[in-house]
CSV table of C-alpha atoms and ligand atoms in Angstrom, one decimal:
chain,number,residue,atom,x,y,z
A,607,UNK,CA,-12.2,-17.7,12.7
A,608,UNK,CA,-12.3,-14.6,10.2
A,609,UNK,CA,-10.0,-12.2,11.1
A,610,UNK,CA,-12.1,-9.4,10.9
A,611,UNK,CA,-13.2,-10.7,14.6
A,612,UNK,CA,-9.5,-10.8,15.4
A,613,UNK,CA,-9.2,-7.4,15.4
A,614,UNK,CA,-11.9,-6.9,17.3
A,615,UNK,CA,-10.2,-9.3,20.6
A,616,UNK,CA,-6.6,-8.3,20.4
A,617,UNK,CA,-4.6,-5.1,20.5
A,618,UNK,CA,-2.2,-5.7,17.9
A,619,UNK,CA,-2.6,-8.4,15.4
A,620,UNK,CA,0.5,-9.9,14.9
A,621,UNK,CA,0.5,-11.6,10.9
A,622,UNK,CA,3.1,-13.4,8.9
A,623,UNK,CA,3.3,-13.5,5.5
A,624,UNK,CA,4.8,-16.4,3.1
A,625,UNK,CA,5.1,-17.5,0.4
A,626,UNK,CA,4.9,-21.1,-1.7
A,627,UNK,CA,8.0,-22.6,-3.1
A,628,UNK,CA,8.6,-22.2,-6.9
A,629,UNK,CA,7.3,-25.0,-9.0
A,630,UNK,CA,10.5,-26.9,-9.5
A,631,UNK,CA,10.5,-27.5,-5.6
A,632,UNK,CA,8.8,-30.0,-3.1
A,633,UNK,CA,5.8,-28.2,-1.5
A,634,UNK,CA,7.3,-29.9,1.7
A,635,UNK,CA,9.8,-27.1,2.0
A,636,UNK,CA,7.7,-24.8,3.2
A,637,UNK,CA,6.8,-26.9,5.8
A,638,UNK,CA,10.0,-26.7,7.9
A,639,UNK,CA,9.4,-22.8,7.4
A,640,UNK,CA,6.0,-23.4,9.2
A,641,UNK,CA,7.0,-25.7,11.5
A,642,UNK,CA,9.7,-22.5,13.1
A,643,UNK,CA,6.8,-19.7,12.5
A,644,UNK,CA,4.2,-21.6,14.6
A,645,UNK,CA,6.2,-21.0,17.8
A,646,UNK,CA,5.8,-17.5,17.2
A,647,UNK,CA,2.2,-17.9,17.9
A,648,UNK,CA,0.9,-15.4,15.2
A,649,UNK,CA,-2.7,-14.1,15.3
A,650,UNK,CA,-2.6,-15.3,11.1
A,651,UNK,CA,-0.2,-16.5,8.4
A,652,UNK,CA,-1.2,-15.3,4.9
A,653,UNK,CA,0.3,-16.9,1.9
A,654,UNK,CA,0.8,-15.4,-1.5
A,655,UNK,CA,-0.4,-15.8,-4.7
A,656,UNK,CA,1.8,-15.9,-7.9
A,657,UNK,CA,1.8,-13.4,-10.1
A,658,UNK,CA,-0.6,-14.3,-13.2
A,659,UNK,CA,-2.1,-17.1,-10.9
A,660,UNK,CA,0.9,-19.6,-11.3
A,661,UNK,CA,1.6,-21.9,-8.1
A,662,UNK,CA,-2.7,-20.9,-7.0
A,663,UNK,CA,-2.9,-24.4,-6.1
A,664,UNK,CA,-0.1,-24.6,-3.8
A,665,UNK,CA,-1.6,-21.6,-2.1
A,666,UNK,CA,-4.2,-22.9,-1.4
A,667,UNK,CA,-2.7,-26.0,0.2
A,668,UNK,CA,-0.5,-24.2,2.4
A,669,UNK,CA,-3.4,-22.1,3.8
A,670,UNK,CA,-5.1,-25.4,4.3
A,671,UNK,CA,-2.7,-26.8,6.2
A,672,UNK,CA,-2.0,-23.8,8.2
A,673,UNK,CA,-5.4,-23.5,9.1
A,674,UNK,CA,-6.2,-27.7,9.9
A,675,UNK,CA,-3.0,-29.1,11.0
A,676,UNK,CA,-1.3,-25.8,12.0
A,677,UNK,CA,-4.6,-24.7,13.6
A,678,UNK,CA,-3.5,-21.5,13.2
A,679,UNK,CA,-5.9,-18.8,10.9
A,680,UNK,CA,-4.7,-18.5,7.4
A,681,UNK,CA,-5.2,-15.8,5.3
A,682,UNK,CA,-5.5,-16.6,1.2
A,683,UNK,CA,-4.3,-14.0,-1.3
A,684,UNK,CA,-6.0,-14.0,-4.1
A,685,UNK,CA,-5.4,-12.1,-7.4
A,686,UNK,CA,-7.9,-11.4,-10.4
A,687,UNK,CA,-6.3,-9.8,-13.2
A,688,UNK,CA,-5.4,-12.9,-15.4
A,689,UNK,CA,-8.0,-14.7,-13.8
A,690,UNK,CA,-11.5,-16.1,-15.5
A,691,UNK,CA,-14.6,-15.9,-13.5
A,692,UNK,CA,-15.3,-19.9,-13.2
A,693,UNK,CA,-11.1,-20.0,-12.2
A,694,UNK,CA,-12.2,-18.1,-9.2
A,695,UNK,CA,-15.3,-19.4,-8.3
A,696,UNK,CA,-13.1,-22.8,-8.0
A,697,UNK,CA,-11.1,-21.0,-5.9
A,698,UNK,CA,-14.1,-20.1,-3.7
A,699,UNK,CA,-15.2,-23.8,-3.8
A,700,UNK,CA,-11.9,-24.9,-3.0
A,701,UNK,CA,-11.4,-22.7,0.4
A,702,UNK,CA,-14.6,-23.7,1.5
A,703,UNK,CA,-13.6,-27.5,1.2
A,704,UNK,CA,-10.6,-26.7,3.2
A,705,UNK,CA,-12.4,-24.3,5.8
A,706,UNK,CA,-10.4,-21.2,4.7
A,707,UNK,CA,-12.4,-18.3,5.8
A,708,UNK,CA,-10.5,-15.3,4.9
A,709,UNK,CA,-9.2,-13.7,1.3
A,710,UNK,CA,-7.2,-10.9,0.4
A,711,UNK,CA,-8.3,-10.1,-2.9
A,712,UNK,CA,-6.6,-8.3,-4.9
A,713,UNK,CA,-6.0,-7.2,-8.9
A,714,UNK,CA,-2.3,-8.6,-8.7
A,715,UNK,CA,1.0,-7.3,-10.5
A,716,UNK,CA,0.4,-7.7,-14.2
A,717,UNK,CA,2.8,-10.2,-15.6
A,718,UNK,CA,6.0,-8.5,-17.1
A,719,UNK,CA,6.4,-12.0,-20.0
A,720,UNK,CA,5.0,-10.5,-23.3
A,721,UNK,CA,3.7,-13.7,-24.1
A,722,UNK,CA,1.5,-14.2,-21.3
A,723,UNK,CA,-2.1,-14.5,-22.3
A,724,UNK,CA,-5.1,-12.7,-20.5
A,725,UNK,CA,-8.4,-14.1,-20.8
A,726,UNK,CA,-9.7,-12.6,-23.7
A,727,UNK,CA,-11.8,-10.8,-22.9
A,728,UNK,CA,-10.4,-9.6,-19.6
A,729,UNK,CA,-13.0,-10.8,-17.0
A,730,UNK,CA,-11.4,-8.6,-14.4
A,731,UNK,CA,-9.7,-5.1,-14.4
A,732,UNK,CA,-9.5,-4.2,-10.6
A,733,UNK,CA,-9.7,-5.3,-7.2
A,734,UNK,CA,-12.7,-3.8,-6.6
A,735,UNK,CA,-14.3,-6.2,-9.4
A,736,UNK,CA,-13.0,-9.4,-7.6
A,737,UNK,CA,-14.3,-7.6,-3.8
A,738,UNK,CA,-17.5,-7.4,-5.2
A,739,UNK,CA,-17.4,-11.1,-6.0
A,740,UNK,CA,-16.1,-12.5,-2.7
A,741,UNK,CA,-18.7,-10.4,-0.9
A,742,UNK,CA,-21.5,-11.5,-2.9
A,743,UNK,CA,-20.4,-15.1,-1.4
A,744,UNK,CA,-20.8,-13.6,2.0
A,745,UNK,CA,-19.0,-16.8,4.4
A,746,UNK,CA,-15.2,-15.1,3.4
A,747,UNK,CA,-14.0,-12.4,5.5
A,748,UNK,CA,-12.2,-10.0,2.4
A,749,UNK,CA,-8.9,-7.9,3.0
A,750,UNK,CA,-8.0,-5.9,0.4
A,751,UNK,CA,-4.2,-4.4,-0.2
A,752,UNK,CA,-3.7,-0.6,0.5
A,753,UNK,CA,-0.1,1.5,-0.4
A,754,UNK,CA,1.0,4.7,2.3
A,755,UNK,CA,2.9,6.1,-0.3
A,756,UNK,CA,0.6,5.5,-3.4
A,757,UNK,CA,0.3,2.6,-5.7
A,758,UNK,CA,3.0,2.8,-7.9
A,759,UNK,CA,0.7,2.9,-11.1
A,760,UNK,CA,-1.0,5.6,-9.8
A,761,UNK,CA,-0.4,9.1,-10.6
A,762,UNK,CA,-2.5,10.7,-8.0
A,763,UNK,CA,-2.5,9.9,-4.1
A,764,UNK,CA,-6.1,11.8,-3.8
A,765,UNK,CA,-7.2,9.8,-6.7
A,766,UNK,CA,-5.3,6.4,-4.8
A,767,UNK,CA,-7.4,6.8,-1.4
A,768,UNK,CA,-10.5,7.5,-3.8
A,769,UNK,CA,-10.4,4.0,-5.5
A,770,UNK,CA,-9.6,2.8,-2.2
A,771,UNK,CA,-12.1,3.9,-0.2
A,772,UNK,CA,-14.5,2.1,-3.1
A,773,UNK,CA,-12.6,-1.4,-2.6
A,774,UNK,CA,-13.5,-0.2,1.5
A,775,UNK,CA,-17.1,0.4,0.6
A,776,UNK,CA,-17.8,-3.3,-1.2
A,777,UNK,CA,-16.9,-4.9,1.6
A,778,UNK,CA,-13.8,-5.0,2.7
A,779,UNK,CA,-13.3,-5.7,6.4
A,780,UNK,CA,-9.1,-5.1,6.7
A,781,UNK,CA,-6.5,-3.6,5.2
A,782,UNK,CA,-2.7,-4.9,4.9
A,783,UNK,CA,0.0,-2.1,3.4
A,784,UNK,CA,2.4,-2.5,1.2
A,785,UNK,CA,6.2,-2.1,3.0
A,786,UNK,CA,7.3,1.2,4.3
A,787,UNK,CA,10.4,2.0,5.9
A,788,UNK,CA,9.1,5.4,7.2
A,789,UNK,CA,6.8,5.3,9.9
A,790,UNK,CA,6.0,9.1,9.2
A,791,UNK,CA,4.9,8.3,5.9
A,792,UNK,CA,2.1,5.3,7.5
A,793,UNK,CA,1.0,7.9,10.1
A,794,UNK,CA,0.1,10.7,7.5
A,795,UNK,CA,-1.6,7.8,5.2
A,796,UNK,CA,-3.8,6.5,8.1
A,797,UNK,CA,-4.8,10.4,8.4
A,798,UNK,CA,-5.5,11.2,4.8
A,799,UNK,CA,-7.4,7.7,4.8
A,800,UNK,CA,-9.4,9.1,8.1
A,801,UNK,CA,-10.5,12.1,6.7
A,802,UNK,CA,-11.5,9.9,3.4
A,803,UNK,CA,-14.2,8.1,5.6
A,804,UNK,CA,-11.9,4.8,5.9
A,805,UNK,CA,-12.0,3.9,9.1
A,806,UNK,CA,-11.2,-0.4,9.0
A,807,UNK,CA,-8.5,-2.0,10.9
A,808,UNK,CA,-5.1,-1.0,8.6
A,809,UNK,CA,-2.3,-4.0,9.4
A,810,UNK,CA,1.0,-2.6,8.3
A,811,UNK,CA,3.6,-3.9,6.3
A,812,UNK,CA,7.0,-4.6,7.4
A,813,UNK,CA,9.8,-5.9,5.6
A,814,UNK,CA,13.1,-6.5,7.0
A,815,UNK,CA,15.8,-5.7,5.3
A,816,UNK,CA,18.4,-8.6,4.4
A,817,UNK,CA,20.5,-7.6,2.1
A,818,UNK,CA,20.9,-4.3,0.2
A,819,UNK,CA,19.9,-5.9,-3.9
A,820,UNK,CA,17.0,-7.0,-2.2
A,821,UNK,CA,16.0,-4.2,-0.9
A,822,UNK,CA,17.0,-1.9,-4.1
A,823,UNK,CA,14.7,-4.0,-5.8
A,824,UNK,CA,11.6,-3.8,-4.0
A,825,UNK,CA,12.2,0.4,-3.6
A,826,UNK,CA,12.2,0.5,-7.1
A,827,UNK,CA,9.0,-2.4,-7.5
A,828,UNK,CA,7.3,-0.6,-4.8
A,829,UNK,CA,8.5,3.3,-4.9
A,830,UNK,CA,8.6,3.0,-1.5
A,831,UNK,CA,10.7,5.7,-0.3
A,832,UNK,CA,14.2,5.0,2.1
A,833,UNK,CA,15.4,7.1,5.0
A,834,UNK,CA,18.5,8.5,5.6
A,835,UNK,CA,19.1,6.2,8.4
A,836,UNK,CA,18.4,3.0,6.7
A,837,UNK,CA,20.4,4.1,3.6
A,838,UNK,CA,23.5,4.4,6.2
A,839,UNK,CA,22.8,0.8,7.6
A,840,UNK,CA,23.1,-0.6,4.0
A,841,UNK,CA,25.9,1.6,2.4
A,842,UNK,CA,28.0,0.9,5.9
A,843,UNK,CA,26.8,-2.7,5.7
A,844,UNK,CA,26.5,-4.0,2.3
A,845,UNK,CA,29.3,-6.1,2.3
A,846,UNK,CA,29.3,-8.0,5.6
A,847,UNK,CA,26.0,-9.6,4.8
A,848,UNK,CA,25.8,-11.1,9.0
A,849,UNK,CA,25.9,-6.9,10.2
A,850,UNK,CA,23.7,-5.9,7.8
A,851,UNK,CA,20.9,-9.0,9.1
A,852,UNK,CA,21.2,-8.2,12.3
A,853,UNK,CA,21.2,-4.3,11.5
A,854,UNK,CA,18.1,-4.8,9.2
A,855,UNK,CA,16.0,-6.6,12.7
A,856,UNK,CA,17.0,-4.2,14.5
A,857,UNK,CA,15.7,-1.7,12.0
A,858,UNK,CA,12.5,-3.6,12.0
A,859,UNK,CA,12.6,-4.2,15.3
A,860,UNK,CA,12.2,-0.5,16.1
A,861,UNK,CA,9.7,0.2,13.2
A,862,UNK,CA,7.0,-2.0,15.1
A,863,UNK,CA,7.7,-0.7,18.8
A,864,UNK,CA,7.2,2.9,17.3
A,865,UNK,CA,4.2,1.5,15.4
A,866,UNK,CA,3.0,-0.2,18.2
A,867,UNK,CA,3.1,3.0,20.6
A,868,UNK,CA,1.3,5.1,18.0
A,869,UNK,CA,-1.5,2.6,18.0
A,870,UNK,CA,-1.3,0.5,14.7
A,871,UNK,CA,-4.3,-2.1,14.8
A,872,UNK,CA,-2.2,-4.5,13.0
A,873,UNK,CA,1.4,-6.0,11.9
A,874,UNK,CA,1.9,-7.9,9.0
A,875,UNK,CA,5.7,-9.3,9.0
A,876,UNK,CA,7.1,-10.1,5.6
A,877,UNK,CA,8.9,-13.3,6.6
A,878,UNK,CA,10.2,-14.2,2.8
A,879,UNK,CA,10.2,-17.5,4.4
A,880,UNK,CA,12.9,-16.9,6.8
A,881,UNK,CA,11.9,-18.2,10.0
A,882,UNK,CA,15.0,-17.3,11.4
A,883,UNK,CA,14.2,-13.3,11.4
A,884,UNK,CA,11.2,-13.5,12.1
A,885,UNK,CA,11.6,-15.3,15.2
A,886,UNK,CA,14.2,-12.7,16.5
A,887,UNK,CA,11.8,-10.1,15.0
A,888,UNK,CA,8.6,-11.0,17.1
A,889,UNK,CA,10.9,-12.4,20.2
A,890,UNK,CA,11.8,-8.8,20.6
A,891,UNK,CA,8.1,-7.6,21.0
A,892,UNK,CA,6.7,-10.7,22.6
A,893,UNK,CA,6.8,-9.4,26.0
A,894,UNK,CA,4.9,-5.7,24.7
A,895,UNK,CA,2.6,-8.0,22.6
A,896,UNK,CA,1.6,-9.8,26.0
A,897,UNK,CA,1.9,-7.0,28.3
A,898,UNK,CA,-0.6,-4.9,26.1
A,899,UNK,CA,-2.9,-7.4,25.6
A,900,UNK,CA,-3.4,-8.0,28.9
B,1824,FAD,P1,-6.3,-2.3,-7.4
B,1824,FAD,O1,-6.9,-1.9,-6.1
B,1824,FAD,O2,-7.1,-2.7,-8.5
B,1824,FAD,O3,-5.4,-1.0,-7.8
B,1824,FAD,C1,-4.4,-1.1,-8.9
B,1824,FAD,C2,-4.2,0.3,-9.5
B,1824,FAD,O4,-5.4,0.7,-10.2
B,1824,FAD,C3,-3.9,1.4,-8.5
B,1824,FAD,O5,-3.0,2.3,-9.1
B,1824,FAD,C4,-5.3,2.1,-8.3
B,1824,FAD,O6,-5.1,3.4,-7.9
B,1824,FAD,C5,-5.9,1.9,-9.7
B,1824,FAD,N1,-7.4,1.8,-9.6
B,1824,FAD,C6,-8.1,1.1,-8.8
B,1824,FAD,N2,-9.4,1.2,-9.1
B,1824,FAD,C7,-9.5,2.0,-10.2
B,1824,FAD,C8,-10.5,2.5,-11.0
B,1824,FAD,N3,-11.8,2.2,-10.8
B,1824,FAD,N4,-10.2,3.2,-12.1
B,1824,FAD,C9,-8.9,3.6,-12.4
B,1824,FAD,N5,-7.9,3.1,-11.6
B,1824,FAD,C10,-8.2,2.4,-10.6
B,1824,FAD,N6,0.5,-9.5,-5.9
B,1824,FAD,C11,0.4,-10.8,-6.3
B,1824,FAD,O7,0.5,-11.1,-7.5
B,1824,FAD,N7,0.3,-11.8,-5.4
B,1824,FAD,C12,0.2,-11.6,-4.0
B,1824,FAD,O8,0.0,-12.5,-3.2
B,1824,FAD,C13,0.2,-10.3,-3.6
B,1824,FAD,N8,0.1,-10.0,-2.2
B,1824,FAD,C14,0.1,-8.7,-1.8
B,1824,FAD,C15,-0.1,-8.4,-0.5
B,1824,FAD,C16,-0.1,-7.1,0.0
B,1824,FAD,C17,-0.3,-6.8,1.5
B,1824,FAD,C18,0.1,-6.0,-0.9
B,1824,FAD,C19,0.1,-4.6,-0.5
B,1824,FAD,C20,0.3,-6.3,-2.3
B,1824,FAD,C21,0.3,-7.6,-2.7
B,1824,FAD,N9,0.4,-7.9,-4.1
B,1824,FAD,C22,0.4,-9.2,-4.5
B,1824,FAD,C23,0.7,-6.9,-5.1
B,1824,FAD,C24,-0.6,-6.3,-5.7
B,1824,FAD,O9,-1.2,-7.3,-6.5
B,1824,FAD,C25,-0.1,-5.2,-6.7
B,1824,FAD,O10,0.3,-4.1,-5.9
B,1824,FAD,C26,-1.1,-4.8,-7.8
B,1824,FAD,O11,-0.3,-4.0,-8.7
B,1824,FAD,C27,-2.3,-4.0,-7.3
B,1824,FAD,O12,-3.2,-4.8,-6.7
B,1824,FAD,P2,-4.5,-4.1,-5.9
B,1824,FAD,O13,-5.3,-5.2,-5.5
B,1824,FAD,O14,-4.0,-3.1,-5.0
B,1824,FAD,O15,-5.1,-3.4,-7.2
């Protein structure tokens, strides 16, 4: 199914994201992983791809299986920026061999080792280039990667919602934000996007907090900015790693209810692969989930 029509028949999507073991480990251990999550019942599970395109093949197994032995509807990240144009039309050939319908295609983070090595010349620069591409296919159903608080590489929000109303305009038929921890700061972004003529289903982004390095680290990856309230839970918490799980649920927990009320046409949990959370996470909103979709 593409999930452009899932928005269409439910309320709320509810979406999980994972992502493939590293290299050096069995595939099979993201199986268990799935194995938990598919009890969950989620409208989609989307799996990353590395940065600079390493582990692409193991992404595209894991969607595979999601989507014909998991019979659930995967979602296939797919990044461009190190990528040559026949890579990616294997990619395409690939997916439709394994009935993968939907992509979220997007530039990807650049790769931080100085050594890596770009096609020379570089085939693609932005999303938008790669978009173009998987529409131009036209059996995918595209997402595309949006940011409430501004792409970090960007030094203009105005200019931000510009380039992304031109990934909207090539095709795109969802959008999935990066993490936010303020609610506020999602409402005034699906405004701002509004007035910029965007008007696709938004899925937002929510990461729960686990521990307080983790966290740190994506703040700083993501400028994503931290409330007072959540910067309490972690200084009072940082060192009694079980409180500050069950503190960082809750948190999440109460993001999506207030999410949820406001109208969001979408939730995409960051699981980092722990089924664990995100069991407790969506058990806490199953019974809203099927009361509202009823
Ligand atoms: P783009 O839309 O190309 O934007 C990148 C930057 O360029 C922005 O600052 C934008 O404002 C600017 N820009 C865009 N168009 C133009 C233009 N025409 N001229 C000048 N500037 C322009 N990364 C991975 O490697 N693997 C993943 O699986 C992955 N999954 C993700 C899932 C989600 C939901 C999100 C939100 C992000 C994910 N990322 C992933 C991270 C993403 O690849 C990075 O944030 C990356 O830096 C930007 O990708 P993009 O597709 O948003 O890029």
């Amino acid at each position: 199914m593409k999930i452009k029509d899932l928005y269409e028949t439910k309320k709320t999507v509810i979406s999980l994201e994972i992502f493939p073991p590293k290299l050096d480990s069995p595939v099979e251990t993201v199986f268990k992983t799935l194995d938990e999550l598919a009890d969950i019942n989620p409208d989609f599970i989307s799996v990353t791809y590395g940065a600079g395109g390493k582990a692409k093949d193991r992404t595209l197994e894991i969607a595979s299986k999601i989507k014909n032995e998991y019979n659930i509807e995967s979602l296939a990240h797919l990044t461009c920026i190190s990528a040559t144009k026949n890579q990616i039309r294997e990619a395409f050939e690939v997916m439709r061999k394994n009935n993968i319908e939907n992509i979220l295609a997007m530039r990807g983070d650049i790769p931080e080792d100085p050594d890596f090595e770009f096609p020379n010349p570089l085939q693609y620069e932005h999303a938008a280039d790669l978009i173009s591409e998987v529409k131009a296919e036209r059996d995918f159903s595209i997402g595309a990667a949006c940011y409430p608080e501004g792409h970090v590489e960007c030094d203009s929000k105005v200019k931000d919602i510009k380039y992304l109303k031109d990934k909207v305009d090539m095709g795109v038929d969802f959008l999935m934000t990066q993490l936010f921890f303020d609610n506020e700061l999602f409402f005034q972004f699906m405004e701002q996007i509004d007035i910029a003529g965007i008007n696709v289903p938004v899925s937002a982004g929510i990461m729960p907090v686990l521990n307080k390095n983790q966290v740190v680290r994506m703040t700083k990856l993501s400028g994503c900015q931290m409330p007072k309230k959540l910067i309490r839970i972690l200084d009072r918490y940082e060192d009694n790693p079980a409180a500050l799980k069950e503190a960082g649920e809750a948190y999440a927990i109460e993001q999506i209810i207030d999410l949820m009320a406001w109208g969001v046409r979408g939730i995409h949990l960051y699981t980092m692969n722990k089924a664990d959370t995100a069991k407790r996470i969506i058990g806490n909103i199953e019974n809203i989930r099927k009361l509202q979709n009823n």
